[in-house]
XYZ file of C-alpha atoms in Angstrom:
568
model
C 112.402 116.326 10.391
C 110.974 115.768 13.963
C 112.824 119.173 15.121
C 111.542 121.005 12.359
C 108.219 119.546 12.995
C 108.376 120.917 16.821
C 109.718 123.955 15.609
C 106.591 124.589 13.773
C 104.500 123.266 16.273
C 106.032 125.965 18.656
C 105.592 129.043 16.188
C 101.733 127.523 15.787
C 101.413 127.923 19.560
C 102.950 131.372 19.450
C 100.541 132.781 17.256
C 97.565 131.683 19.087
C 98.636 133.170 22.237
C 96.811 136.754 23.882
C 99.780 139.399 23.663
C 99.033 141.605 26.831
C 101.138 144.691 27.304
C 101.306 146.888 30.442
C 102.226 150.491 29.876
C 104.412 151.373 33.141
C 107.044 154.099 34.346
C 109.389 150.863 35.483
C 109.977 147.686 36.083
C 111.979 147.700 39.327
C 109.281 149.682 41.198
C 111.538 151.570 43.034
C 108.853 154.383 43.422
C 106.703 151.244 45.337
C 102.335 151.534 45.074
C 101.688 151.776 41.587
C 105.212 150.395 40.411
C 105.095 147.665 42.901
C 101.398 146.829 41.946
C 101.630 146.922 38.539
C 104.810 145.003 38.339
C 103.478 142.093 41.297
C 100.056 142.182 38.988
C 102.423 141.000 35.687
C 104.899 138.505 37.008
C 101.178 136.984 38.818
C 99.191 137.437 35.348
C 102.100 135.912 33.609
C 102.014 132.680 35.738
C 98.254 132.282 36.001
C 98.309 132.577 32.356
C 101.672 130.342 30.568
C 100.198 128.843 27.679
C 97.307 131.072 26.512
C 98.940 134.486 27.038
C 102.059 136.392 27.097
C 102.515 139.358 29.098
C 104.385 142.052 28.171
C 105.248 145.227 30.300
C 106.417 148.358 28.181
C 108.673 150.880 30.155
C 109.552 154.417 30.146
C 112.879 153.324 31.648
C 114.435 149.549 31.853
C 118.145 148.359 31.460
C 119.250 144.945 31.496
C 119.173 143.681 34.503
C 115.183 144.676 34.579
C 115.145 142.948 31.881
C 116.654 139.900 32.848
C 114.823 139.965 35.884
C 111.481 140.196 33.917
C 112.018 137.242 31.700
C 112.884 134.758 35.007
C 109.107 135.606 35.545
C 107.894 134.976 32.059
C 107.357 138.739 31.826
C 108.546 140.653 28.159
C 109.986 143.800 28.947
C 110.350 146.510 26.334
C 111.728 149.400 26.563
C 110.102 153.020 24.925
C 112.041 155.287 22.351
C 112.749 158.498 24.270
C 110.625 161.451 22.265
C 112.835 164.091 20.874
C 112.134 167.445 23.258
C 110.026 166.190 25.137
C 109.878 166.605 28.769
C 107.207 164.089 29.699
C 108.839 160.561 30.412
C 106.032 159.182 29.827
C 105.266 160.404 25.842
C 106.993 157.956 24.424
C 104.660 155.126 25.590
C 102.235 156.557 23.559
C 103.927 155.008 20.379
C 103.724 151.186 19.904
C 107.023 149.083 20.262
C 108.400 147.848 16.673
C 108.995 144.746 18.590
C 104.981 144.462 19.281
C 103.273 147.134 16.916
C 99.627 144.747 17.678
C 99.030 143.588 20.815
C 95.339 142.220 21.571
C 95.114 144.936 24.434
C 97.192 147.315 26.611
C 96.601 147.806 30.158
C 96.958 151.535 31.538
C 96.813 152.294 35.120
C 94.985 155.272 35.985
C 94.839 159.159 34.222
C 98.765 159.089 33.789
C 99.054 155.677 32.083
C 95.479 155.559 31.359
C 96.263 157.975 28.795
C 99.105 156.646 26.459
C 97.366 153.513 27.069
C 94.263 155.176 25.566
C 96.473 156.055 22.176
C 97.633 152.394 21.816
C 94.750 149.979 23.758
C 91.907 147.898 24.118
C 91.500 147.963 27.909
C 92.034 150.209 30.293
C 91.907 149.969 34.298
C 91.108 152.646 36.946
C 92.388 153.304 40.419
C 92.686 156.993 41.580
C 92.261 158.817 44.589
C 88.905 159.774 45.786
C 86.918 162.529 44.532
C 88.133 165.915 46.018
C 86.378 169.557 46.092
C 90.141 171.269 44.674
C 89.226 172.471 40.811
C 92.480 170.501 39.891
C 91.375 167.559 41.240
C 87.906 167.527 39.700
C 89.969 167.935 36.163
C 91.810 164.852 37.104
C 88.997 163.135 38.117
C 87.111 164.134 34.898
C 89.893 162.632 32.784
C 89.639 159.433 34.396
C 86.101 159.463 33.551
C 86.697 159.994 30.059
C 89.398 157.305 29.951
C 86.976 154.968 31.375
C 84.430 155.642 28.521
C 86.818 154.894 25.750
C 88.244 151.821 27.357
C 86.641 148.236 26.104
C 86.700 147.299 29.946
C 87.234 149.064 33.052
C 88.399 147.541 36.674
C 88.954 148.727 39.631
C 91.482 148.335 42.189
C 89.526 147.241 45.277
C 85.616 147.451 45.903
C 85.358 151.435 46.977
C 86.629 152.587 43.910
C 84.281 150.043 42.129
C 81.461 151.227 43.774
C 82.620 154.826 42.793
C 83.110 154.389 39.159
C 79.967 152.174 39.059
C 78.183 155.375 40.020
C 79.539 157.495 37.447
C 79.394 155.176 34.461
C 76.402 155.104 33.495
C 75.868 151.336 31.544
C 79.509 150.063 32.230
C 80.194 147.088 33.716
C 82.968 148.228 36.639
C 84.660 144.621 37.227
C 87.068 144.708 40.465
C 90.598 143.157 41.184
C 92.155 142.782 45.093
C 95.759 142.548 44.913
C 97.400 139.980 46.915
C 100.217 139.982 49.444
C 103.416 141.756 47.247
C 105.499 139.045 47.431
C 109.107 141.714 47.203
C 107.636 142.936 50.450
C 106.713 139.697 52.059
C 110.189 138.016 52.407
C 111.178 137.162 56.115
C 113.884 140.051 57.416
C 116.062 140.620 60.264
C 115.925 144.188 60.235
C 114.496 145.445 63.100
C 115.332 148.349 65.587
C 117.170 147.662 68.902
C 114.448 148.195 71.364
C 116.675 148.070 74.462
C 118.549 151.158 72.715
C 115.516 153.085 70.982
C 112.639 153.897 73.323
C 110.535 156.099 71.739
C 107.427 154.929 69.660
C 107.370 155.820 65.673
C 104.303 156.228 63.277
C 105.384 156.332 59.715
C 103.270 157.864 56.769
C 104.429 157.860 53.334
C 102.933 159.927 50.505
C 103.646 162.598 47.957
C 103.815 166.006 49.539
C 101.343 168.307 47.531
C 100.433 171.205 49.857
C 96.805 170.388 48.027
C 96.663 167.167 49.345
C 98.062 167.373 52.960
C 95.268 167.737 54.546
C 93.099 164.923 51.977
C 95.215 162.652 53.345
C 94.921 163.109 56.635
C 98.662 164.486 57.560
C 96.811 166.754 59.830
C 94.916 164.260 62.076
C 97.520 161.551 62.672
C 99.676 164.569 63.573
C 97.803 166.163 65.776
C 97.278 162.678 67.594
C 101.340 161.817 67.693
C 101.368 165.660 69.490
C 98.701 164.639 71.949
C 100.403 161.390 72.846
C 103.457 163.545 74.313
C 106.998 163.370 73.972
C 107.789 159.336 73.961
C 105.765 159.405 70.239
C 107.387 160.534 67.113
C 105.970 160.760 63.661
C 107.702 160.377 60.606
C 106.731 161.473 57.054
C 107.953 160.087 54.094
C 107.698 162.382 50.672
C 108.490 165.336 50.218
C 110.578 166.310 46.768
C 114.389 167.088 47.047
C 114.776 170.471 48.432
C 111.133 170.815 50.058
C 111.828 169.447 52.993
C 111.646 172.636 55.123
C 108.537 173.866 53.708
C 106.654 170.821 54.468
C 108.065 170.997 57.864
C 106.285 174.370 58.109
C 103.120 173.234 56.876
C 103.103 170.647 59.983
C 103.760 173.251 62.367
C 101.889 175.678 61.159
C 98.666 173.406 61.180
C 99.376 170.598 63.819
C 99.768 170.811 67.408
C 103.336 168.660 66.840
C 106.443 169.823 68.498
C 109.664 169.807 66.410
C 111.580 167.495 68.096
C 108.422 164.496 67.263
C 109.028 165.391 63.791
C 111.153 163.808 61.202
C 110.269 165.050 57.051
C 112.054 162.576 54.996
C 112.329 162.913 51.087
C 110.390 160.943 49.074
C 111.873 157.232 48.952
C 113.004 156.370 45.374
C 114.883 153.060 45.720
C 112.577 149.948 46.668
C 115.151 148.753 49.311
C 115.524 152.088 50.968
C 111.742 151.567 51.167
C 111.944 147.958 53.096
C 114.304 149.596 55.157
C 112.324 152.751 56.478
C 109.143 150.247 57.176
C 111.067 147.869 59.488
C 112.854 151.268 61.083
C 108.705 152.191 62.202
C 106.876 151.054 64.783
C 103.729 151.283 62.999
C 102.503 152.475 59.785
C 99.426 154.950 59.514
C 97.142 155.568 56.262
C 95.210 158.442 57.879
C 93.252 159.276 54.532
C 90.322 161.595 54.533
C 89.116 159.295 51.648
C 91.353 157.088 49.391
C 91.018 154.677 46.638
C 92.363 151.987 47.860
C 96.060 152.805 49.823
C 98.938 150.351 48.120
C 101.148 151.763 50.945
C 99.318 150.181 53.506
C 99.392 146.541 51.777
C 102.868 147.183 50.880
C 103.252 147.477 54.568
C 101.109 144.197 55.470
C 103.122 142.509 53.469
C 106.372 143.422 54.991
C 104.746 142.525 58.127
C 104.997 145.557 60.002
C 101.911 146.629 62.461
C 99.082 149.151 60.220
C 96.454 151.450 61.029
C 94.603 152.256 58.282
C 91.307 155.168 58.122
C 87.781 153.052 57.789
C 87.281 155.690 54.410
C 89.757 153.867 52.244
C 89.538 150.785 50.270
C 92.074 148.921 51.664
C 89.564 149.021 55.161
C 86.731 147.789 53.155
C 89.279 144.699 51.909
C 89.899 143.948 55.462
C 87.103 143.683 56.378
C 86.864 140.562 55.215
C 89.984 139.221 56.661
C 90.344 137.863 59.907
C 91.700 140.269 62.527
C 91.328 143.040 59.889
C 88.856 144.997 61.914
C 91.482 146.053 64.445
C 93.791 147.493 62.508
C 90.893 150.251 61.205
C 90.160 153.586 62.453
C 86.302 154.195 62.059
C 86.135 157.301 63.222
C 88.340 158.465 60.576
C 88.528 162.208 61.378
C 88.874 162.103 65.159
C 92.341 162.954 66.510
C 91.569 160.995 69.844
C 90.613 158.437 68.359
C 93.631 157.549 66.254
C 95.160 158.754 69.190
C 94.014 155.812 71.279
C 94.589 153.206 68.832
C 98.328 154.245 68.619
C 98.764 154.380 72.541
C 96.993 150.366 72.038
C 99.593 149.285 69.860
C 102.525 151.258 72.074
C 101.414 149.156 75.184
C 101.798 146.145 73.265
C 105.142 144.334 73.259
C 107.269 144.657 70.041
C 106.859 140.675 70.153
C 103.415 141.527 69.784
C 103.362 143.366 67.491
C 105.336 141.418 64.986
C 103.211 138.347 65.617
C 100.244 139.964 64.859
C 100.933 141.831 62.080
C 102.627 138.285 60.585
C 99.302 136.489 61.332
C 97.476 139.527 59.511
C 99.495 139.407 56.560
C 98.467 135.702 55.989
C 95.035 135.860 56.660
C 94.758 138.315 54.144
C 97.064 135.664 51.789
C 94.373 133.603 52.578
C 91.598 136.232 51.575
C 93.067 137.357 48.478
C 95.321 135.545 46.139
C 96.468 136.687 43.052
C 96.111 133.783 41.344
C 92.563 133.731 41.973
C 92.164 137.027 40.840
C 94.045 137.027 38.180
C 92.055 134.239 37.109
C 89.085 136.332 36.977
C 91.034 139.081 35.012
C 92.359 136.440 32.614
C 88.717 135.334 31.676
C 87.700 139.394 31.120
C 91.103 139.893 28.836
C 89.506 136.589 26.750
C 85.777 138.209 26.390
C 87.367 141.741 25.389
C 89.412 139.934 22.948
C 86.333 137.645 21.610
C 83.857 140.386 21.552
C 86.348 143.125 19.812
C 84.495 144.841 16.671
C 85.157 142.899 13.573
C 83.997 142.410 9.933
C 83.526 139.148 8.198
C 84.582 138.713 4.876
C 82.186 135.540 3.613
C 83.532 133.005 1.204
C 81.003 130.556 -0.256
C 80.843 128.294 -3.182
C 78.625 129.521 -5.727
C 78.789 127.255 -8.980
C 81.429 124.303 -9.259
C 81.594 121.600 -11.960
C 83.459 118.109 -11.464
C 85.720 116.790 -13.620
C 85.684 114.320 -15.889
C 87.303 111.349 -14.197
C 85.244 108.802 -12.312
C 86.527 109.082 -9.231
C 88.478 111.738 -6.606
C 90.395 111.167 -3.778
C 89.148 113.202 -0.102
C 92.945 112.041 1.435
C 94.320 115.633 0.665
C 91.454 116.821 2.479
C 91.543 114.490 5.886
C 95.156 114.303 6.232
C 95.062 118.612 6.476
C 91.991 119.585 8.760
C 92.547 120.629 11.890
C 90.981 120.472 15.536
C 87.928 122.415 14.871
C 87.022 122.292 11.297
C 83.938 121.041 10.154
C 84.856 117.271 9.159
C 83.457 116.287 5.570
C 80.926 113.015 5.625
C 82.987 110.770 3.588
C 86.265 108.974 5.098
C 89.671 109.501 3.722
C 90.371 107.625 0.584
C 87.118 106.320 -0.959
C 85.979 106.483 -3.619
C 82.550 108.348 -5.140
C 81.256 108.077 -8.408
C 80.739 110.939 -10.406
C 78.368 113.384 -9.846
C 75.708 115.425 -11.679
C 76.027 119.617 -11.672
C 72.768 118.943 -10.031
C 73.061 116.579 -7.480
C 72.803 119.050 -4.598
C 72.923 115.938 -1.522
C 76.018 115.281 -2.665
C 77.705 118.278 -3.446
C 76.817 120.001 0.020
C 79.992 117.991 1.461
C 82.229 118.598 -1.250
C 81.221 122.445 -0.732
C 82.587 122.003 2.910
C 85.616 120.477 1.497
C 86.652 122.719 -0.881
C 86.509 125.885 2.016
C 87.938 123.454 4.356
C 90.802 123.198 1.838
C 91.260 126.862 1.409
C 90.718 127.785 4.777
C 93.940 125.160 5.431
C 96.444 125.522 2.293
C 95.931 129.448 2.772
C 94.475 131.024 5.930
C 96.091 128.840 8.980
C 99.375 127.020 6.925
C 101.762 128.121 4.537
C 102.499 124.967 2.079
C 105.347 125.718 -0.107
C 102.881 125.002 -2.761
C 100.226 127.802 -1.831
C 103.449 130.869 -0.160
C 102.875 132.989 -3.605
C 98.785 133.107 -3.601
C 98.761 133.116 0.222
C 101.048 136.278 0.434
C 99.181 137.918 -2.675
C 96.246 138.141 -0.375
C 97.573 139.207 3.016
C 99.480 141.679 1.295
C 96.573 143.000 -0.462
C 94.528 143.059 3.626
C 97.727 144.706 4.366
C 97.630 147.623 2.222
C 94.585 148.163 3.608
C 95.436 147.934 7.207
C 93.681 144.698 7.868
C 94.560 141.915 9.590
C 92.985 138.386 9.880
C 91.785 137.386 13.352
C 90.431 134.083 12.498
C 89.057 131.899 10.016
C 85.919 129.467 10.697
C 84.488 126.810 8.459
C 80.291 126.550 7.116
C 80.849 128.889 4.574
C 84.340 130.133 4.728
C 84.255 133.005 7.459
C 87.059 135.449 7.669
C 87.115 137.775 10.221
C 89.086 140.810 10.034
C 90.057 143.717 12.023
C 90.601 147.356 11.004
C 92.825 149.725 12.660
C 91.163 152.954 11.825
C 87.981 154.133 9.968
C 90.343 155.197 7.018
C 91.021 151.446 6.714
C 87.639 150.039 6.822
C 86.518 152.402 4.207
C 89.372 151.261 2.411
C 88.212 147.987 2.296
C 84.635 148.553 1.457
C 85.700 149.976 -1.706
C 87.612 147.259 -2.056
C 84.496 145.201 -1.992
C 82.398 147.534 -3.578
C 84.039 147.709 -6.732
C 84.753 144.306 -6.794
C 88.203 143.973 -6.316
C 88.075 141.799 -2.954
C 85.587 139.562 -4.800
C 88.501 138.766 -7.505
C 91.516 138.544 -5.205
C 89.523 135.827 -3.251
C 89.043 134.448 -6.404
C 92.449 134.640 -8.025
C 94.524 133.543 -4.793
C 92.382 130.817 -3.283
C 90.859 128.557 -6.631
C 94.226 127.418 -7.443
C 95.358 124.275 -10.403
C 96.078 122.368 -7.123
C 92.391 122.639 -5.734
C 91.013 121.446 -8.867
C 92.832 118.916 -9.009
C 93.035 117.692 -5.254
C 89.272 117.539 -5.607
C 88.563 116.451 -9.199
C 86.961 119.706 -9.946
C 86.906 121.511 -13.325
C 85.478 124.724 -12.488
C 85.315 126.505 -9.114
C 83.730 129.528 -8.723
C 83.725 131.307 -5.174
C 81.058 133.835 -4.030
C 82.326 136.565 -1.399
C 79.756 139.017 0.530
C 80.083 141.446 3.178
C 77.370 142.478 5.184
C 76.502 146.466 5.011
C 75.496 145.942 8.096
C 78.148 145.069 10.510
C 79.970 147.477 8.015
C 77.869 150.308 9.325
C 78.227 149.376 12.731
C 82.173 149.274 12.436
C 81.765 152.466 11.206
C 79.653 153.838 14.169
C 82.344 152.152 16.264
C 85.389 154.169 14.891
C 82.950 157.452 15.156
C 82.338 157.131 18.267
C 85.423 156.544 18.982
C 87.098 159.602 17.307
C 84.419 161.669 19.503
C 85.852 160.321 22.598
C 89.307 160.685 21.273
C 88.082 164.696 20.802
C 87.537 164.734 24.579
C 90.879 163.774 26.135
């Protein structure tokens, strides 16, 4: 029936489709930077690719209405298995989802998700904070290196950390993605402070409060500028974890030159509206970094529209500086207190009117810039060439001695009426007629060759005809007790390509070959009594090879791999 028909049609397209997967803490990104990136780069990867992909996002945590919310943007959300005793909320994305136990690749984010990602994945993308001098840090960094070497492909958030990892990968390609405007962030709002009522001016920073990393990020120089401005500036800091707030109060008086009453320590900000509210509640927000990757916070704040100053040694500076207007929102002079000092008194002279307008303008001109559906157009093309060039092993199918019956004439409609797009197309036309032929007339034979592995290829490689379900399933079933899976099937000689999860399984199969057992199954399941007799044939006899070579190679591949493996 015609339903049936587009029912099939459907599952057909299914198959064919790229499964994606991103491994992330959430979906709601509550936590905003990575959560918001990572969920604004699916629900734009999704779009950019309906029809030749299907993104997937597994979660350490989800519930329905993520879920729900997810699948409105054409996003699959799956939730992890929790890990019996285990306190890491993140071990359990280190096991595949029944629901997807194969996707073509996974996409981990950096050393925390790098690392799961690692366990299940094909690609893996980078984007940490800059290189610091603390012996901690170096063993973070380190592990990011290592991630990087076992990944199939390796991107970077934003040119400076490109440019870093470029350096330190020695004969990797380091490809590069700029995120867009966040488009949770970037919705018009009519929040905004009373400025007849509130007169004082407020810088907002927002980071996680690791005594380590205070003074990386700069905490100490945007501070000691609010406390030079005097007492009509105020500076607010946004992360510190429940119950530390005193401490990291301390830590700012201790090693600023900030009075109490300018400072407000704020924990950090868990729910993605409280978030939108404490950006429209500043006057301006600083990214005072030392050196950073790339700052999310700050583009989380362009997109909301509110004013930014960001340090000229992070990467969000070096993406603005291709943006109209973006040079005045950057502090060169990164360390120097009266300098950031200055800029801030600039923007408090400014009218709140101002302010807004510009920071509006800002926000589209870097829309303008970069668009995610440019760039994930570029990142869609690299997911296709990791995919294509993923190591494989052909199983080889050709037609060593066949013998035609003993009837005058065959029919080639069972042939025509079943190839496919793409398959080579045998010389004669549907339903002629040929006269028989001699063993030895080789001209003629050559196209009934491509027939017959055009014809297995179809009945029992890309369809299931009621006719062919038992022989068809005898083979995959015998690929699947050796953990093998078909990833295509090309036409010449018969080409299978297959892909092994594990050394153990690709030794598996080469005994299979060795001892000859492949060589019969391909036998026994694809010369069938409906073959012969679709194609007038009395005897077919199949020859299969693998090459030793591309068997040694997949080998190398899986050692290699295991060494890295030894290294994390």
């Amino acid at each position: 029936s015609a339903s049936t028909a587009a029912s099939g049609d459907e599952e057909k397209k299914e198959q064919k489709l790229i499964d994606a997967m991103f491994l992330c803490d959430e979906w709601k990104s509550s936590k905003g930077r990575l959560s918001t990136f990572n969920r604004e780069f699916a629900i734009n990867l999704a779009e950019t690719t309906a029809g030749s992909m299907k993104i997937h996002c597994y979660v350490s945590n989800s519930d329905d209405r993520d879920r729900e919310d997810a699948e409105q943007f054409g996003v699959n959300l799956i939730k992890a298995r929790s890990v019996p005793g285990s306190a890491d909320p993140l071990e359990c994305l280190k096991f595949p989802p029944s629901q997807l136990p194969n996707p073509h690749l996974v996409i981990g984010h950096g050393r925390k998700l790098g690392s799961p990602a690692y366990s299940l994945a094909q690609i893996t993308k980078s984007d940490t904070a800059a290189e610091d001098t603390i012996e901690e840090n170096e063993k973070k960094h380190k592990m990011e290196i290592d991630l990087c070497k076992a990944a199939d492909a390796v991107v970077a958030v934003g040119s400076r950390l490109q440019k870093k990892y470029s350096r330190r990968l020695l004969n990797v390609e380091v490809k590069v993605i700029n995120p867009g405007i966040f488009g949770e962030f970037s919705n018009e709002s009519k929040l905004a402070v009373d400025r007849s009522i509130v007169k004082k001016f407020n810088v907002s920073v927002f980071g996680r409060a690791a005594f380590e990393d205070l003074s990386l990020k700069g905490y100490d120089i945007i501070t000691n500028a609010i406390g030079s401005l005097g007492k009509n500036f105020e500076l607010t800091f946004v992360g510190s974890s429940p119950g530390e707030q005193r401490k990291v109060e301390q830590w700012f008086l201790d090693n600023t030159c900030i009075n109490r009453n300018q400072l407000t320590i704020r924990r950090y900000c868990s729910e993605r509206e409280e978030l939108k509210v404490m950006f429209y509640q500043s006057d301006l927000v600083a990214l005072p970094s030392r050196t950073e990757g790339f700052g999310l916070v700050a583009l989380e704040a362009i997109s909301a529209g509110v004013p930014v100053l960001v340090s000229g040694e992070s990467g969000i500076a070096e993406a603005l500086q291709k943006v109209e207007g973006g040079n005045t929102v950057i502090v060169g002079s990164d360390e120097d207190e009266s300098e950031w000092a200055r800029r801030i008194r600039e923007m408090y002279e400014e009218s709140a009117e101002e302010r807004e307008v510009n920071a509006v303008k800002l926000r589209e001109n870097y829309r303008n810039v970069y668009s995610w559906k440019a760039e994930c157009e570029r990142f869609k093309g690299l997911i296709e060439k990791v995919v294509e060039n993923d190591q494989k092993l052909k199983i080889k199918v050709d037609v060593e001695h066949m013998k035609l019956g003993d009837h005058n004439a065959y029919s080639t409609a069972s042939v025509s009426a079943l190839e496919p797009a793409g398959y080579q197309k045998a010389s004669t036309a549907s339903g002629t007629k040929r006269k028989r032929q001699s063993d030895t007339d080789l001209e003629d034979l050559q196209p009934l060759e491509k027939r017959v592995l055009c014809l297995v290829a179809i009945n029992y490689l890309n369809t299931t005809p009621p006719q062919s379900m038992d022989e068809r399933n005898e083979f995959l079933e015998f690929l699947e007790k050796t953990r093998t899976c078909i990833t295509g099937v090309f036409v010449g000689s018969l080409v299978i390509t297959v892909k092994c999860d594990s050394l153990k399984s690709l030794e598996e199969l080469w005994k299979e070959y060795s001892c000859g057992r492949l060589v019969k199954m391909v036998q026994d399941c694809f010369v069938t009594e409906k073959i012969l007799k679709d194609l007038n044939l009395a005897e077919l006899k199949l020859k299969t090879t693998m090459d030793i070579e591309e068997y040694n190679a997949y080998k190398l591949y899986f050692l290699e791999k295991d060494v890295l493996r030894g290294q994390l």
